[in-house]
Amino acid sequence: MTAQTDQAHAQTRRIILSIDAMGGDEGPAAVVAGCDVSARKNPDIQFILHGPEAELAALVERRRALDDRVEIRDASDVVTMDDKPSQVVRNGKETSMWSAIEAVRDGSATVAVSCGNTGALMALSMIRLRKLPGVNRPAIAVLYPSSNPQGFNVMLDVGADVRADADDLLRYALMGMSYARNGLDLPRPRVGLLNVGTEEHKGRTELKEAYELIRDQREEAGFEFVGFVEGGDITGDICDVIVTDGFTGNVAIKTGEGTASLIGDRLREAFKFSPLSRLASVLAYTSLNRLKKKIDPRRVNGGVFLGLNGTVVKSHGSADATGVSAAIKLAAQLADIKFTDKLAARVAALPAEESEQ
Amino acid sequence: MTAQTDQAHAQTRRIILSIDAMGGDEGPAAVVAGCDVSARKNPDIQFILHGPEAELAALVERRRALDDRVEIRDASDVVTMDDKPSQVVRNGKETSMWSAIEAVRDGSATVAVSCGNTGALMALSMIRLRKLPGVNRPAIAVLYPSSNPQGFNVMLDVGADVRADADDLLRYALMGMSYARNGLDLPRPRVGLLNVGTEEHKGRTELKEAYELIRDQREEAGFEFVGFVEGGDITGDICDVIVTDGFTGNVAIKTGEGTASLIGDRLREAFKFSPLSRLASVLAYTSLNRLKKKIDPRRVNGGVFLGLNGTVVKSHGSADATGVSAAIKLAAQLADIKFTDKLAARVAALPAEESEQ
């Protein structure tokens, strides 16, 4: 798999991305528009688009920046947000999502991007790409806005699996660290383990075990371990990588997103309150737009599946062209630096774990 | 205990609150100032203040609204934020926190308020007040800002215990429901169980069990069960009570608080960017203040310990006079409606559980 990926990269001297055009809330038009935005910004990217051929061809034809840079692979079926992952794994061969993963599996592309059903995408990725040696549970990593110099922290797992034992958490730490180093250009990432307090005696048993396992790897793997961190540190600047189980991580990021959206709503209400506040809002327009751009979730769009033989970027289901383009930018960077190979080397360097059968 | 509480209430026809004056970041001056604010707003409240007598007497003397409404109980020692709960339980008899809990235990007051160390306060409350019959794990409930008509949701547990089995989650649902009914005046609260997806097959085993237990109690206890909810629903309007274990709840609220504070920082930066944006910020001043007031955490200050023979309100460690006064307001309301008795009746109505030894 890895060898094939390298080969594809060398032959073309281009970054080839496999894009699932279907399954997002905004339909294939938004995905093709996102490809168009990215194509104009980065001349090295080429796309393999998956979905109904006639429909996609019509959309691509209208975008001049996509001339000669898109291959369409026909897939008649679509994974919907309501489909159960197990059904998609059994009956989903004709779907655009399956086809998009398959292009990574057969080495045509190095990274896949999809706006579709997260559970189905993870299940398909696990079955078709398979786990990296030494990884028991793959993870989904996201970038969360923070007061760090780089503007965000890497957080994982945010929902690939609801469980994680101490060994899994160690692997999340190593995978997250490798992602921060290669995706955020941080040579020596600071890693924190999420808990309900920063004292060593606090929290669940598996966290105390994971604390020691992660601490013992910090020299060899070249990261800094800041120990236990709390929910408030996800937006803070004391670490760059937040390690947690998929249940806690999923609840945390959704709570944060909900809070941000509540504040946005309240801000709009506050500015509508009186004629004077409406005038103020006009004057504040550029300031607020600057703020919006800084914390716009669409601009850091893309969870990354880590721990597989291939990299899969999951874009928000509701992503528009800007969101899709952000996910493509991330995918292109990870493809360009051969991230999958680097991550595989990092996890393979670990001593074999006992708890893994 | 319950009988004593009623007696104290009847004798005085006043609301007597037990206030730990020490242990907050702002010291006793902020606590006394908070009592002063509340005393002026509510003529029915009387206070028992706990801390070094001379220091407190000097602070109280300056506040005319507190004339004849404060009893000081001398306590020479203070629980610090670094003290371990187990140490405080063993050696804390001379602390103001111990004394504040003791005043509820002996029936002098009906509700205690403290800004001190949460872990120590919970440990002392458990040991001295003891758990209500039928409660295995007490919980800490907070009010989280939401788009509900009442402006917030009740969320529990947010950190009393890192574990919770299905039976504990059922009791959290009943306690949270009782708190929403009596503290937020919602006759038929809507209860949701926090998970990583809303489908019934998702999540951890104990959650699937808890789902059925809670659903089966909804008729008798008179609440609506909306089923599984996600992190984004904590700020939403599909339910009034969010039930979760203390680990997840603690991480979620701290992530939300961190996110809100990051947005606040960015908003200030955005308004400082240029002369025009600085002008806009002056004009927007009242709008932003209105917003701040609406989502100011100090105005919904106070986690409540549920499941004990007595009610304890935990105020933020960093609470100033406004924050302390908000916690006192909540404490006074809960004391006034005899909340402890109502909660005890609610939990005692449950059939005995098997998992409890």
XYZ file of C-alpha atoms in Angstrom, chain A residues 81 84-85 144-148 151 162-163 194-197 199 201 203-204 207 230-232 234-235 244-248 250-260 262-263 266-267 269-271 273-274 276-281 283-284 286-288 290-291 294-295, chain B residues 81 84-85 144-148 151 162-163 194-197 199 201 203-204 207 230-232 234-235 244-248 250-260 262-263 266-267 269-271 273-274 276-281 283-284 286-288 290-291 294-295:
130
model
C -26.597 10.400 6.767
C -26.038 2.402 9.252
C -22.291 1.795 8.929
C -9.789 23.040 17.622
C -9.384 26.849 17.816
C -7.040 27.832 20.663
C -4.870 30.679 21.896
C -1.747 28.801 20.739
C -4.225 29.150 16.333
C -16.369 5.312 22.310
C -13.785 3.309 24.272
C -7.482 15.130 29.128
C -8.752 14.616 32.680
C -10.990 16.289 35.280
C -8.057 17.746 37.203
C -3.238 16.332 39.886
C -3.975 11.081 41.509
C -9.422 10.545 37.276
C -10.088 7.088 35.915
C -5.839 7.569 32.570
C -8.605 19.956 31.662
C -11.453 20.891 29.329
C -10.503 24.569 29.527
C -8.541 22.621 24.778
C -8.762 26.310 23.816
C -8.785 11.594 25.041
C -11.220 8.771 24.310
C -13.729 9.180 21.460
C -16.750 9.569 23.731
C -15.333 12.427 25.780
C -16.930 13.958 20.741
C -19.017 15.480 23.538
C -16.356 18.137 24.197
C -16.069 19.438 20.628
C -19.833 19.434 20.125
C -20.318 21.326 23.408
C -17.706 23.840 22.291
C -19.306 24.253 18.867
C -22.727 24.668 20.469
C -21.399 27.294 22.858
C -19.754 29.236 20.034
C -25.045 30.306 21.006
C -22.698 33.267 21.519
C -26.739 36.294 21.110
C -24.261 38.703 19.516
C -29.531 39.770 18.842
C -27.559 42.301 20.890
C -26.765 44.294 17.753
C -31.675 45.681 19.910
C -31.895 49.411 19.173
C -27.949 52.868 17.983
C -26.816 49.249 18.319
C -27.795 48.692 14.672
C -25.569 51.620 13.691
C -22.787 50.212 15.834
C -23.107 46.865 14.102
C -19.414 50.169 11.955
C -18.309 46.971 13.676
C -15.265 44.661 9.458
C -14.149 43.874 13.013
C -16.733 41.157 13.350
C -12.229 39.616 10.915
C -13.234 37.729 14.036
C -10.401 33.793 12.606
C -12.740 31.395 14.340
C -7.454 25.061 46.700
C -6.532 17.147 49.330
C -10.145 16.219 50.147
C -25.507 26.031 31.448
C -26.541 28.889 29.106
C -28.847 27.635 26.362
C -31.398 28.831 23.823
C -34.223 27.482 26.022
C -32.072 30.732 29.257
C -15.838 10.247 37.533
C -17.930 7.085 37.234
C -25.843 12.669 26.780
C -24.311 10.417 24.126
C -22.256 10.624 20.912
C -25.271 10.162 18.669
C -29.647 6.688 17.563
C -27.968 1.662 19.233
C -22.747 4.613 22.705
C -21.591 2.740 25.762
C -26.014 4.359 28.428
C -25.409 15.238 21.861
C -22.889 17.810 23.078
C -24.422 20.474 20.838
C -26.287 21.347 25.939
C -26.730 24.883 24.573
C -24.187 12.425 32.081
C -21.357 11.008 34.183
C -19.119 13.401 36.126
C -16.087 12.907 33.890
C -17.842 13.759 30.638
C -16.804 18.157 33.779
C -14.851 18.117 30.511
C -17.876 19.405 28.574
C -18.575 22.451 30.747
C -14.891 23.369 30.963
C -14.551 23.072 27.172
C -17.610 25.284 26.764
C -16.283 27.862 29.224
C -12.892 27.836 27.502
C -14.511 28.328 24.106
C -16.617 31.246 25.374
C -11.522 32.418 23.685
C -14.292 34.090 21.671
C -10.838 37.422 20.041
C -13.755 39.849 20.083
C -8.774 41.966 19.730
C -11.037 42.488 16.712
C -12.307 45.756 18.151
C -7.598 46.421 15.333
C -8.000 49.870 13.765
C -12.509 52.690 12.949
C -13.035 49.432 14.820
C -12.178 51.224 18.070
C -14.872 53.790 17.287
C -17.269 50.950 16.501
C -16.499 49.339 19.830
C -20.782 52.613 19.864
C -21.261 48.878 20.352
C -24.110 48.945 25.283
C -24.896 46.072 22.900
C -21.880 44.145 24.071
C -26.201 43.579 27.170
C -24.733 40.426 25.678
C -26.986 37.660 29.260
C -24.178 35.114 29.126
